[in-house]
């Protein structure tokens, strides 16, 4: 069933759907991943969406438009993925985080199609630490944008794949330190021949370059307030400009020891000196948080710094000299300075998309026989970033607690089967409350939802057997199946109260999205 890239199936691409920037890549005939430029001729598309009176803008133009009209724009929507409460209302329409992300995907897809032909299928990357709801939201965003999502792949795994393949890196264990615009992950990955095996991962989905920007925003606003007794943070437009200046200044301080930043508000003009030392001092605690996580992950992987072959930085924020210094201090080895930190995630996603296509179709006509044979041998193994647990009543303390079923850092896919017995005659219902996390206190975990096993026939005596299988698939998504063991049939699979859109809501959003044009 070989399909031409321009055929009905179209290309399979990799998309790095980032907090601040998104990128799309495909693999060329030789199997090399190549980033595709957008309509503005740039490889990185700002993940900003602006609603104008005439349409929807995404990227550089949206960023500019948003400065003049911040209330009609969305930045950093990735941070809201999986948040059922977040909605953006504009011109009588309500958007979910999935819907806004779909607009970004639509833009990178349509711009890339000009260069590489129709795109139908994609692998989209997620931070390794994304939980089930955030992973589902990402998959749904892809579907809403009209893509068949071949797989969701962890960003550090994608980086390791791109890095390892591009350089034919020797076998060994690497640490991928991934600090992007909005999220942070550390992952320990072992390369063994054609296998890329994740040993452990941890992170923070609310820590990234944006937090460093915020420190600069506050530093500048405080300086301005001290001089003029006015605070630019009080006005959304002035604040939007301040964020842009702060990010610019931060980037300059990666290259220079000091910079000057102009700030204007209510007719006052300030021009402030900002040094790298000052910047590092106000963001020291953020860096320290990444250090703590890094050390913890190594311990969980059972690897010492001396046992590491390589430290691979990825994500734009690893350009900050303080990050490089920290990695060198901790590891005692030079950090791979030659990694294109912005590109490896999308490149790895493109390689993974090619691998998925090869598995699905047997061959891809756009790949040479040699490349297909080489990529076809590659295997990646991920781990669960979060434990999966069940809330149970402790017989001893009579308190509810989290009973961990699948521990964190278990190789995926993974499943566990438990058999329960009904405790009363005629009992027809068993309620199972599932969480992600390993804290004993139920409230300290992420609620996934409830499996209501209601299909048990009436009139059975107590002691009827119900077999429940809890699983993580390869993507880190949760599935639960309850079986009436005595009758040998599946009676429940639907997790209620689960965050995210229902299948019919995704289909309806996709229909509406197909009518929308994005520039
Ligand atoms: P990513 O999500 O990997 O594309 O990373 C984007 C983040 O990297 C944003 O927060 C940027 O501000 C940040 N970034 C990009 N270039 C630099 C630089 N030269 N110095 C510091 N941060 C940077």
Short mmCIF file of C-alpha atoms and ligand atoms in Angstrom, two decimals:
data_model
loop_
_atom_site.label_atom_id
_atom_site.label_comp_id
_atom_site.label_asym_id
_atom_site.label_seq_id
_atom_site.Cartn_x
_atom_site.Cartn_y
_atom_site.Cartn_z
CA UNK A 1 0.00 0.00 0.00
CA UNK A 2 2.78 2.43 -0.81
CA UNK A 3 1.49 5.95 -1.06
CA UNK A 4 3.14 8.86 -2.71
CA UNK A 5 3.78 11.86 -0.47
CA UNK A 6 1.32 13.86 -2.53
CA UNK A 7 -1.14 10.98 -2.68
CA UNK A 8 -4.27 10.47 -0.75
CA UNK A 9 -2.44 9.74 2.49
CA UNK A 10 -0.17 12.78 2.21
CA UNK A 11 2.96 13.29 4.25
CA UNK A 12 3.54 12.21 7.81
CA UNK A 13 5.28 15.00 9.72
CA UNK A 14 6.53 15.77 13.20
CA UNK A 15 5.22 18.82 15.04
CA UNK A 16 6.76 20.38 18.13
CA UNK A 17 3.76 22.22 19.59
CA UNK A 18 5.63 24.49 21.99
CA UNK A 19 4.54 26.92 24.67
CA UNK A 20 6.19 29.83 22.91
CA UNK A 21 7.23 28.44 19.53
CA UNK A 22 6.00 25.67 17.26
CA UNK A 23 7.93 23.85 14.56
CA UNK A 24 7.20 21.29 11.85
CA UNK A 25 9.64 18.83 10.28
CA UNK A 26 9.55 15.94 7.79
CA UNK A 27 12.13 13.39 6.76
CA UNK A 28 13.63 13.68 3.29
CA UNK A 29 14.37 10.77 0.96
CA UNK A 30 17.60 9.97 2.77
CA UNK A 31 15.78 9.82 6.11
CA UNK A 32 17.18 13.14 7.31
CA UNK A 33 14.77 15.31 9.30
CA UNK A 34 14.29 18.78 7.83
CA UNK A 35 12.45 21.74 9.40
CA UNK A 36 9.94 23.41 7.07
CA UNK A 37 9.59 27.21 7.00
CA UNK A 38 6.29 28.98 7.57
CA UNK A 39 4.71 31.58 5.25
CA UNK A 40 6.91 34.23 6.87
CA UNK A 41 10.00 32.24 5.84
CA UNK A 42 10.86 31.30 9.43
CA UNK A 43 11.42 27.86 10.92
CA UNK A 44 9.94 28.82 14.29
CA UNK A 45 6.31 29.96 14.49
CA UNK A 46 5.37 31.85 17.67
CA UNK A 47 2.53 29.95 19.40
CA UNK A 48 0.42 33.11 19.58
CA UNK A 49 -3.14 33.40 18.27
CA UNK A 50 -4.79 36.78 17.64
CA UNK A 51 -8.39 37.34 16.62
CA UNK A 52 -8.83 40.34 14.36
CA UNK A 53 -12.08 41.73 13.00
CA UNK A 54 -11.41 39.95 9.71
CA UNK A 55 -9.94 36.62 10.78
CA UNK A 56 -7.47 34.62 12.84
CA UNK A 57 -3.74 35.29 12.87
CA UNK A 58 -1.15 32.84 14.20
CA UNK A 59 2.58 33.39 14.61
CA UNK A 60 4.70 36.48 14.06
CA UNK A 61 1.78 38.60 12.75
CA UNK A 62 -0.39 37.51 15.66
CA UNK A 63 2.35 38.52 18.07
CA UNK A 64 2.43 42.04 16.64
CA UNK A 65 -1.34 42.31 16.51
CA UNK A 66 -1.60 41.03 20.08
CA UNK A 67 0.56 43.86 21.39
CA UNK A 68 -2.03 46.40 20.26
CA UNK A 69 -4.97 44.32 21.41
CA UNK A 70 -3.92 41.85 24.11
CA UNK A 71 -7.47 41.01 25.16
CA UNK A 72 -8.12 39.45 21.72
CA UNK A 73 -5.01 37.24 21.77
CA UNK A 74 -3.82 34.06 23.42
CA UNK A 75 -0.24 33.33 24.47
CA UNK A 76 1.15 30.19 26.12
CA UNK A 77 -2.01 28.09 25.62
CA UNK A 78 0.06 24.94 26.17
CA UNK A 79 0.03 25.74 29.87
CA UNK A 80 -3.76 25.38 29.81
CA UNK A 81 -3.89 22.02 28.04
CA UNK A 82 -6.03 19.61 30.04
CA UNK A 83 -7.53 22.45 32.11
CA UNK A 84 -11.31 21.99 31.87
CA UNK A 85 -11.98 25.45 33.30
CA UNK A 86 -9.99 27.49 30.80
CA UNK A 87 -12.00 29.03 27.97
CA UNK A 88 -11.28 31.97 25.67
CA UNK A 89 -14.23 34.01 24.49
CA UNK A 90 -14.06 36.28 21.49
CA UNK A 91 -16.66 37.56 19.00
CA UNK A 92 -19.38 35.34 20.45
CA UNK A 93 -17.29 32.17 20.13
CA UNK A 94 -15.80 30.12 22.93
CA UNK A 95 -12.50 28.33 22.46
CA UNK A 96 -11.05 25.48 24.50
CA UNK A 97 -7.26 25.06 24.91
CA UNK A 98 -7.54 22.28 22.32
CA UNK A 99 -9.28 24.65 19.89
CA UNK A 100 -6.63 27.36 20.25
CA UNK A 101 -3.85 24.77 19.86
CA UNK A 102 -5.61 23.44 16.77
CA UNK A 103 -5.37 26.93 15.21
CA UNK A 104 -1.59 26.86 15.76
CA UNK A 105 -1.37 23.36 14.27
CA UNK A 106 -3.49 24.44 11.32
CA UNK A 107 -1.15 27.34 10.60
CA UNK A 108 2.09 25.29 10.69
CA UNK A 109 0.43 22.53 8.65
CA UNK A 110 -0.95 24.79 5.92
CA UNK A 111 2.29 26.77 5.61
CA UNK A 112 4.37 23.59 5.34
CA UNK A 113 2.02 22.15 2.70
CA UNK A 114 3.17 24.86 0.29
CA UNK A 115 6.65 23.31 0.45
CA UNK A 116 6.07 19.59 0.90
CA UNK A 117 2.55 18.89 -0.37
CA UNK A 118 -0.54 17.72 1.52
CA UNK A 119 -0.06 16.73 5.15
CA UNK A 120 -2.57 14.35 6.72
CA UNK A 121 -0.76 12.58 9.52
CA UNK A 122 1.44 13.86 12.30
CA UNK A 123 3.32 12.95 15.42
CA UNK A 124 2.92 15.72 17.98
CA UNK A 125 5.34 16.10 20.87
CA UNK A 126 4.48 16.62 24.53
CA UNK A 127 6.59 17.28 27.61
CA UNK A 128 7.45 13.92 29.17
CA UNK A 129 5.78 15.07 32.36
CA UNK A 130 2.37 15.70 30.72
CA UNK A 131 -0.38 13.75 32.49
CA UNK A 132 -3.24 11.85 30.85
CA UNK A 133 -5.54 14.88 30.46
CA UNK A 134 -2.81 17.01 28.86
CA UNK A 135 -1.87 14.18 26.49
CA UNK A 136 -5.49 13.69 25.49
CA UNK A 137 -5.92 17.44 24.91
CA UNK A 138 -2.88 17.41 22.60
CA UNK A 139 -4.22 14.46 20.59
CA UNK A 140 -7.62 16.15 20.33
CA UNK A 141 -6.03 19.41 19.18
CA UNK A 142 -4.45 17.44 16.32
CA UNK A 143 -7.77 15.88 15.38
CA UNK A 144 -9.51 19.27 15.49
CA UNK A 145 -6.85 20.65 13.14
CA UNK A 146 -7.74 17.87 10.69
CA UNK A 147 -4.72 15.69 11.36
CA UNK A 148 -4.58 11.99 11.97
CA UNK A 149 -2.38 11.88 15.04
CA UNK A 150 -0.09 8.89 14.52
CA UNK A 151 1.40 9.18 17.96
CA UNK A 152 2.16 11.51 20.83
CA UNK A 153 5.85 11.40 21.64
CA UNK A 154 7.75 12.76 24.61
CA UNK A 155 9.92 15.76 23.77
CA UNK A 156 13.12 14.40 25.38
CA UNK A 157 12.66 11.07 23.59
CA UNK A 158 12.31 12.97 20.32
CA UNK A 159 15.44 14.98 21.10
CA UNK A 160 17.43 11.88 21.94
CA UNK A 161 16.24 10.24 18.75
CA UNK A 162 17.28 13.19 16.58
CA UNK A 163 20.52 13.70 18.43
CA UNK A 164 21.45 10.01 18.54
CA UNK A 165 20.68 9.33 14.91
CA UNK A 166 22.16 12.50 13.48
CA UNK A 167 25.53 11.80 15.05
CA UNK A 168 25.57 8.01 15.25
CA UNK A 169 26.21 8.47 18.94
CA UNK A 170 27.83 5.54 20.70
CA UNK A 171 25.76 3.42 23.04
CA UNK A 172 25.41 4.71 26.59
CA UNK A 173 23.22 6.63 28.98
CA UNK A 174 22.43 10.32 28.35
CA UNK A 175 20.64 12.93 30.36
CA UNK A 176 18.31 15.17 28.37
CA UNK A 177 17.71 18.48 30.17
CA UNK A 178 14.78 20.09 28.36
CA UNK A 179 13.92 23.66 29.33
CA UNK A 180 11.53 25.21 26.83
CA UNK A 181 9.29 28.24 26.93
CA UNK A 182 6.79 26.89 29.42
CA UNK A 183 7.79 23.44 30.59
CA UNK A 184 10.74 21.62 32.06
CA UNK A 185 11.65 17.93 31.83
CA UNK A 186 14.66 15.88 32.70
CA UNK A 187 14.94 12.45 31.22
CA UNK A 188 17.58 9.75 31.45
CA UNK A 189 17.73 7.76 28.21
CA UNK A 190 19.87 4.81 27.29
CA UNK A 191 20.86 4.17 23.69
CA UNK A 192 21.48 0.51 23.04
CA UNK A 193 22.03 -0.17 19.35
CA UNK A 194 18.81 0.82 17.64
CA UNK A 195 16.90 1.12 20.88
CA UNK A 196 16.30 4.34 22.80
CA UNK A 197 15.13 3.34 26.24
CA UNK A 198 13.92 5.91 28.74
CA UNK A 199 15.00 4.97 32.25
CA UNK A 200 13.39 7.78 34.26
CA UNK A 201 11.74 11.13 33.77
CA UNK A 202 10.44 13.96 35.89
CA UNK A 203 9.64 17.58 35.43
CA UNK A 204 7.42 20.55 35.94
CA UNK A 205 4.73 21.57 33.47
CA UNK A 206 4.62 25.05 34.95
CA UNK A 207 8.29 26.00 34.67
CA UNK A 208 9.96 27.43 31.60
CA UNK A 209 11.47 30.45 29.89
CA UNK A 210 8.24 32.33 30.54
CA UNK A 211 9.01 32.30 34.27
CA UNK A 212 12.43 33.79 33.66
CA UNK A 213 10.72 36.48 31.53
CA UNK A 214 8.30 37.18 34.35
CA UNK A 215 11.18 37.87 36.73
CA UNK A 216 12.54 40.45 34.28
CA UNK A 217 9.05 41.96 33.83
CA UNK A 218 8.79 42.46 37.58
CA UNK A 219 12.33 43.79 37.90
CA UNK A 220 11.74 46.39 35.17
CA UNK A 221 8.28 47.33 36.42
CA UNK A 222 9.67 47.84 39.94
CA UNK A 223 12.44 50.08 38.60
CA UNK A 224 9.87 52.06 36.61
CA UNK A 225 7.54 52.41 39.59
CA UNK A 226 10.37 53.59 41.79
CA UNK A 227 11.24 56.31 39.29
CA UNK A 228 7.75 57.44 38.20
CA UNK A 229 5.32 56.07 40.83
CA UNK A 230 3.37 54.39 38.03
CA UNK A 231 3.13 50.66 37.38
CA UNK A 232 3.00 49.45 33.74
CA UNK A 233 1.72 46.06 34.96
CA UNK A 234 -1.64 47.70 35.62
CA UNK A 235 -2.37 48.18 31.93
CA UNK A 236 -2.72 45.05 29.72
CA UNK A 237 -1.21 46.73 26.69
CA UNK A 238 1.78 48.18 28.55
CA UNK A 239 2.24 44.81 30.20
CA UNK A 240 2.20 43.00 26.85
CA UNK A 241 4.99 45.30 25.59
CA UNK A 242 6.91 44.79 28.80
CA UNK A 243 6.80 40.99 28.34
CA UNK A 244 8.25 41.34 24.85
CA UNK A 245 11.03 43.68 26.04
CA UNK A 246 11.76 41.37 28.96
CA UNK A 247 12.12 38.30 26.75
CA UNK A 248 14.32 40.25 24.35
CA UNK A 249 16.52 41.45 27.19
CA UNK A 250 16.78 37.92 28.56
CA UNK A 251 17.97 36.62 25.21
CA UNK A 252 20.49 39.45 24.86
CA UNK A 253 21.87 38.57 28.28
CA UNK A 254 22.65 35.08 26.95
CA UNK A 255 25.18 36.75 24.65
CA UNK A 256 26.25 39.86 26.59
CA UNK A 257 26.96 40.81 30.19
CA UNK A 258 24.53 43.72 30.21
CA UNK A 259 21.85 45.44 28.19
CA UNK A 260 19.57 48.48 28.30
CA UNK A 261 15.79 48.12 28.27
CA UNK A 262 13.42 50.99 27.46
CA UNK A 263 10.08 51.03 29.29
CA UNK A 264 7.35 53.58 28.59
CA UNK A 265 4.00 54.10 30.25
CA UNK A 266 1.61 57.02 30.74
CA UNK A 267 3.94 59.40 28.93
CA UNK A 268 6.98 58.52 31.03
CA UNK A 269 10.10 56.98 29.52
CA UNK A 270 12.53 54.88 31.51
CA UNK A 271 15.71 53.27 30.21
CA UNK A 272 17.13 50.65 32.52
CA UNK A 273 20.46 48.88 32.75
CA UNK A 274 20.10 45.19 33.28
CA UNK A 275 23.14 43.00 33.92
CA UNK A 276 23.45 39.27 33.56
CA UNK A 277 24.38 39.05 37.25
CA UNK A 278 21.22 40.91 38.24
CA UNK A 279 19.12 38.67 35.96
CA UNK A 280 20.69 35.52 37.37
CA UNK A 281 20.16 36.74 40.92
CA UNK A 282 16.39 37.24 40.43
CA UNK A 283 15.97 33.86 38.77
CA UNK A 284 18.33 31.78 40.92
CA UNK A 285 15.52 29.88 42.63
CA UNK A 286 14.03 28.78 39.28
CA UNK A 287 17.34 27.28 38.26
CA UNK A 288 17.69 25.63 41.67
CA UNK A 289 14.33 23.92 41.10
CA UNK A 290 15.64 22.37 37.89
CA UNK A 291 18.75 21.20 39.73
CA UNK A 292 16.70 19.43 42.35
CA UNK A 293 14.60 17.64 39.72
CA UNK A 294 17.70 16.66 37.75
CA UNK A 295 19.36 15.08 40.77
CA UNK A 296 16.16 13.26 41.68
CA UNK A 297 15.75 11.80 38.20
CA UNK A 298 19.30 10.49 38.14
CA UNK A 299 18.70 8.81 41.44
CA UNK A 300 15.45 7.27 40.18
CA UNK A 301 17.26 6.01 37.08
CA UNK A 302 19.96 4.53 39.30
CA UNK A 303 22.65 6.38 37.38
CA UNK A 304 25.50 8.53 38.71
CA UNK A 305 26.95 11.56 36.96
CA UNK A 306 30.08 9.58 36.18
CA UNK A 307 27.94 6.86 34.59
CA UNK A 308 26.51 9.33 32.07
CA UNK A 309 27.95 9.36 28.57
CA UNK A 310 26.38 12.69 27.58
CA UNK A 311 24.39 15.65 28.83
CA UNK A 312 22.10 16.89 26.06
CA UNK A 313 20.50 20.32 26.49
CA UNK A 314 17.34 20.93 24.54
CA UNK A 315 14.73 23.71 24.46
CA UNK A 316 15.46 27.36 23.76
CA UNK A 317 15.97 28.27 27.42
CA UNK A 318 19.08 26.09 27.66
CA UNK A 319 20.84 28.92 25.80
CA UNK A 320 21.00 30.79 29.10
CA UNK A 321 24.64 30.65 30.25
CA UNK A 322 23.49 29.93 33.80
CA UNK A 323 21.87 26.70 32.60
CA UNK A 324 25.00 25.60 30.80
CA UNK A 325 27.11 26.43 33.86
CA UNK A 326 24.75 24.49 36.12
CA UNK A 327 24.86 21.43 33.88
CA UNK A 328 28.65 21.55 33.72
CA UNK A 329 28.94 22.04 37.47
CA UNK A 330 26.60 19.14 38.24
CA UNK A 331 27.93 16.72 35.66
CA UNK A 332 31.63 17.64 35.72
CA UNK A 333 31.65 17.32 31.93
CA UNK A 334 31.30 19.72 29.04
CA UNK A 335 27.74 20.11 27.83
CA UNK A 336 27.07 19.25 24.18
CA UNK A 337 27.35 22.78 22.82
CA UNK A 338 26.68 21.70 19.24
CA UNK A 339 23.05 20.69 19.75
CA UNK A 340 20.56 22.79 17.73
CA UNK A 341 18.40 23.22 20.82
CA UNK A 342 15.44 24.67 18.94
CA UNK A 343 15.20 21.98 16.31
CA UNK A 344 15.84 18.55 17.77
CA UNK A 345 12.35 17.97 19.17
CA UNK A 346 10.60 18.57 15.82
CA UNK A 347 13.29 16.58 14.02
CA UNK A 348 12.87 13.63 16.38
CA UNK A 349 9.09 13.83 15.94
CA UNK A 350 9.56 13.66 12.15
CA UNK A 351 11.78 10.58 12.51
CA UNK A 352 9.18 9.02 14.78
CA UNK A 353 6.42 9.84 12.26
CA UNK A 354 8.42 8.06 9.56
CA UNK A 355 8.91 5.06 11.85
CA UNK A 356 5.16 4.95 12.62
CA UNK A 357 4.34 5.15 8.90
CA UNK A 358 6.79 2.37 8.08
CA UNK A 359 5.14 0.20 10.70
CA UNK A 360 1.67 0.99 9.44
CA UNK A 361 2.25 0.75 5.73
CA UNK A 362 5.34 -1.38 5.41
CA UNK A 363 7.04 1.16 3.19
CA UNK A 364 7.01 4.84 2.37
CA UNK A 365 7.67 5.80 -1.20
CA UNK A 366 9.25 9.08 -0.16
CA UNK A 367 12.03 7.21 1.67
CA UNK A 368 14.93 5.48 -0.05
CA UNK A 369 15.16 1.73 0.57
CA UNK A 370 18.31 2.29 2.64
CA UNK A 371 16.64 4.94 4.85
CA UNK A 372 13.53 2.81 5.29
CA UNK A 373 15.63 -0.17 6.36
CA UNK A 374 17.64 1.99 8.81
CA UNK A 375 14.64 3.77 10.37
CA UNK A 376 12.57 0.58 10.42
CA UNK A 377 14.96 -0.93 12.97
CA UNK A 378 14.61 1.85 15.53
CA UNK A 379 12.64 1.28 18.68
CA UNK A 380 11.84 3.73 21.44
CA UNK A 381 10.67 2.76 24.89
CA UNK A 382 9.09 5.34 27.20
CA UNK A 383 8.15 5.24 30.85
CA UNK A 384 5.16 6.46 32.84
CA UNK A 385 5.90 9.98 34.04
CA UNK A 386 3.27 9.59 36.77
CA UNK A 387 2.17 6.68 38.90
CA UNK A 388 -1.39 5.44 38.40
CA UNK A 389 -3.34 4.79 41.59
CA UNK A 390 -6.71 3.87 42.96
CA UNK A 391 -8.38 5.57 45.91
CA UNK A 392 -9.19 2.94 48.51
CA UNK A 393 -10.37 2.95 52.11
CA UNK A 394 -7.60 1.71 54.35
CA UNK A 395 -8.97 -1.10 56.54
CA UNK A 396 -6.64 -0.18 59.38
CA UNK A 397 -6.99 3.60 59.54
CA UNK A 398 -10.43 3.80 57.85
CA UNK A 399 -9.05 6.76 55.92
CA UNK A 400 -9.06 7.03 52.15
CA UNK A 401 -5.64 6.69 50.56
CA UNK A 402 -4.02 6.29 47.15
CA UNK A 403 -3.09 2.70 46.39
CA UNK A 404 -0.44 2.87 43.64
CA UNK A 405 -1.15 0.31 40.93
CA UNK A 406 1.48 1.24 38.34
CA UNK A 407 4.51 3.04 39.74
CA UNK A 408 6.12 6.08 38.15
CA UNK A 409 8.89 5.30 35.65
CA UNK A 410 7.40 1.95 34.64
CA UNK A 411 8.14 0.95 31.05
CA UNK A 412 5.26 1.52 28.67
CA UNK A 413 2.95 -0.06 27.75
CA UNK A 414 2.07 -1.45 31.15
CA UNK A 415 -1.01 -2.90 32.76
CA UNK A 416 -2.11 -4.50 35.97
CA UNK A 417 -5.17 -6.63 36.59
CA UNK A 418 -6.98 -6.76 39.92
CA UNK A 419 -9.89 -8.96 40.84
CA UNK A 420 -12.55 -7.57 43.18
CA UNK A 421 -15.40 -9.35 44.89
CA UNK A 422 -18.78 -7.81 45.57
CA UNK A 423 -19.37 -7.51 49.30
CA UNK A 424 -23.20 -7.61 49.41
CA UNK A 425 -25.83 -9.92 47.95
CA UNK A 426 -27.36 -8.36 44.83
CA UNK A 427 -24.58 -5.73 44.56
CA UNK A 428 -24.61 -4.36 41.02
CA UNK A 429 -22.18 -1.51 41.28
CA UNK A 430 -18.50 -0.96 42.05
CA UNK A 431 -17.02 2.51 41.91
CA UNK A 432 -13.32 2.95 41.19
CA UNK A 433 -11.70 6.35 41.52
CA UNK A 434 -8.45 6.62 39.59
CA UNK A 435 -5.67 9.17 40.08
CA UNK A 436 -2.22 9.98 38.73
CA UNK A 437 0.53 10.47 41.28
CA UNK A 438 2.04 8.62 44.18
CA UNK A 439 1.13 10.78 47.16
CA UNK A 440 -0.80 8.76 49.79
CA UNK A 441 -3.24 11.65 50.33
CA UNK A 442 -5.88 11.40 47.55
CA UNK A 443 -6.15 15.18 47.29
CA UNK A 444 -2.44 15.55 46.52
CA UNK A 445 -2.81 13.64 43.25
CA UNK A 446 -4.27 14.43 39.83
CA UNK A 447 -7.82 13.09 39.52
CA UNK A 448 -8.28 11.10 36.34
CA UNK A 449 -11.92 10.11 36.80
CA UNK A 450 -14.20 7.36 37.98
CA UNK A 451 -14.94 3.97 36.50
CA UNK A 452 -18.49 3.07 37.46
CA UNK A 453 -18.90 -0.65 37.07
CA UNK A 454 -22.67 -0.86 36.89
CA UNK A 455 -23.37 -3.77 34.59
CA UNK A 456 -23.46 -6.59 37.13
CA UNK A 457 -26.65 -8.68 36.85
CA UNK A 458 -29.18 -8.48 39.68
CA UNK A 459 -29.65 -11.32 42.12
CA UNK A 460 -26.05 -12.46 42.41
CA UNK A 461 -24.86 -13.43 45.87
CA UNK A 462 -21.95 -11.53 47.46
CA UNK A 463 -18.53 -12.64 46.26
CA UNK A 464 -19.13 -12.12 42.50
CA UNK A 465 -15.83 -11.53 40.73
CA UNK A 466 -15.00 -8.41 38.77
CA UNK A 467 -11.67 -8.29 36.97
CA UNK A 468 -10.35 -4.78 36.34
CA UNK A 469 -7.38 -4.07 34.08
CA UNK A 470 -5.66 -0.71 34.47
CA UNK A 471 -3.24 0.21 31.68
CA UNK A 472 -0.95 2.82 30.29
CA UNK A 473 -0.57 2.56 26.53
CA UNK A 474 2.65 3.45 24.70
CA UNK A 475 1.57 7.10 24.60
CA UNK A 476 1.14 7.29 28.36
CA UNK A 477 -2.67 7.37 28.01
CA UNK A 478 -4.83 5.58 30.57
CA UNK A 479 -7.33 2.82 29.76
CA UNK A 480 -9.42 0.79 32.19
CA UNK A 481 -11.52 -2.27 31.45
CA UNK A 482 -13.81 -4.03 33.92
CA UNK A 483 -14.94 -7.56 33.21
CA UNK A 484 -17.69 -9.58 34.85
CA UNK A 485 -15.49 -12.60 35.42
CA UNK A 486 -18.32 -15.01 36.13
CA UNK A 487 -20.04 -14.12 32.82
CA UNK A 488 -16.75 -13.53 30.99
CA UNK A 489 -17.79 -10.20 29.44
CA UNK A 490 -16.55 -6.62 29.50
CA UNK A 491 -18.98 -4.43 31.42
CA UNK A 492 -17.27 -1.05 31.73
CA UNK A 493 -14.54 0.93 29.98
CA UNK A 494 -15.80 4.50 30.20
CA UNK A 495 -14.05 6.73 32.75
CA UNK A 496 -16.51 9.39 33.84
CA UNK A 497 -15.51 12.84 35.03
CA UNK A 498 -12.43 12.64 32.81
CA UNK A 499 -11.09 16.04 31.79
CA UNK A 500 -11.30 16.90 28.14
CA UNK A 501 -13.63 16.76 25.20
CA UNK A 502 -15.95 13.90 24.27
CA UNK A 503 -15.51 12.27 20.86
CA UNK A 504 -18.58 14.09 19.48
CA UNK A 505 -17.26 17.43 20.77
CA UNK A 506 -13.92 16.82 19.03
CA UNK A 507 -15.74 15.95 15.80
CA UNK A 508 -17.89 19.10 16.03
CA UNK A 509 -14.84 21.28 16.79
CA UNK A 510 -13.04 19.72 13.81
CA UNK A 511 -16.00 20.50 11.57
CA UNK A 512 -16.06 24.13 12.70
CA UNK A 513 -12.28 24.39 12.38
CA UNK A 514 -12.36 23.13 8.79
CA UNK A 515 -14.47 26.20 7.92
CA UNK A 516 -12.05 28.63 9.55
CA UNK A 517 -9.17 30.21 7.77
CA UNK A 518 -5.94 31.01 9.55
CA UNK A 519 -3.23 33.35 8.37
P1 LIG B 1 11.29 26.29 23.00
O1 LIG B 1 9.94 26.07 23.63
O2 LIG B 1 12.21 25.15 23.17
O3 LIG B 1 11.21 26.77 21.59
O4 LIG B 1 11.97 27.47 23.83
C1 LIG B 1 11.48 28.75 23.82
C2 LIG B 1 12.05 29.48 25.00
O5 LIG B 1 13.44 29.64 24.82
C3 LIG B 1 11.46 30.87 25.17
O6 LIG B 1 11.16 31.10 26.54
C4 LIG B 1 12.60 31.76 24.74
O7 LIG B 1 12.56 33.02 25.40
C5 LIG B 1 13.80 30.96 25.16
N1 LIG B 1 15.02 31.36 24.44
C6 LIG B 1 15.23 31.32 23.11
N2 LIG B 1 16.45 31.82 22.82
C7 LIG B 1 17.03 32.17 23.99
C8 LIG B 1 18.29 32.76 24.36
N3 LIG B 1 19.19 33.11 23.45
N4 LIG B 1 18.51 32.97 25.68
C9 LIG B 1 17.60 32.65 26.61
N5 LIG B 1 16.39 32.11 26.33
C10 LIG B 1 16.11 31.88 25.04
#
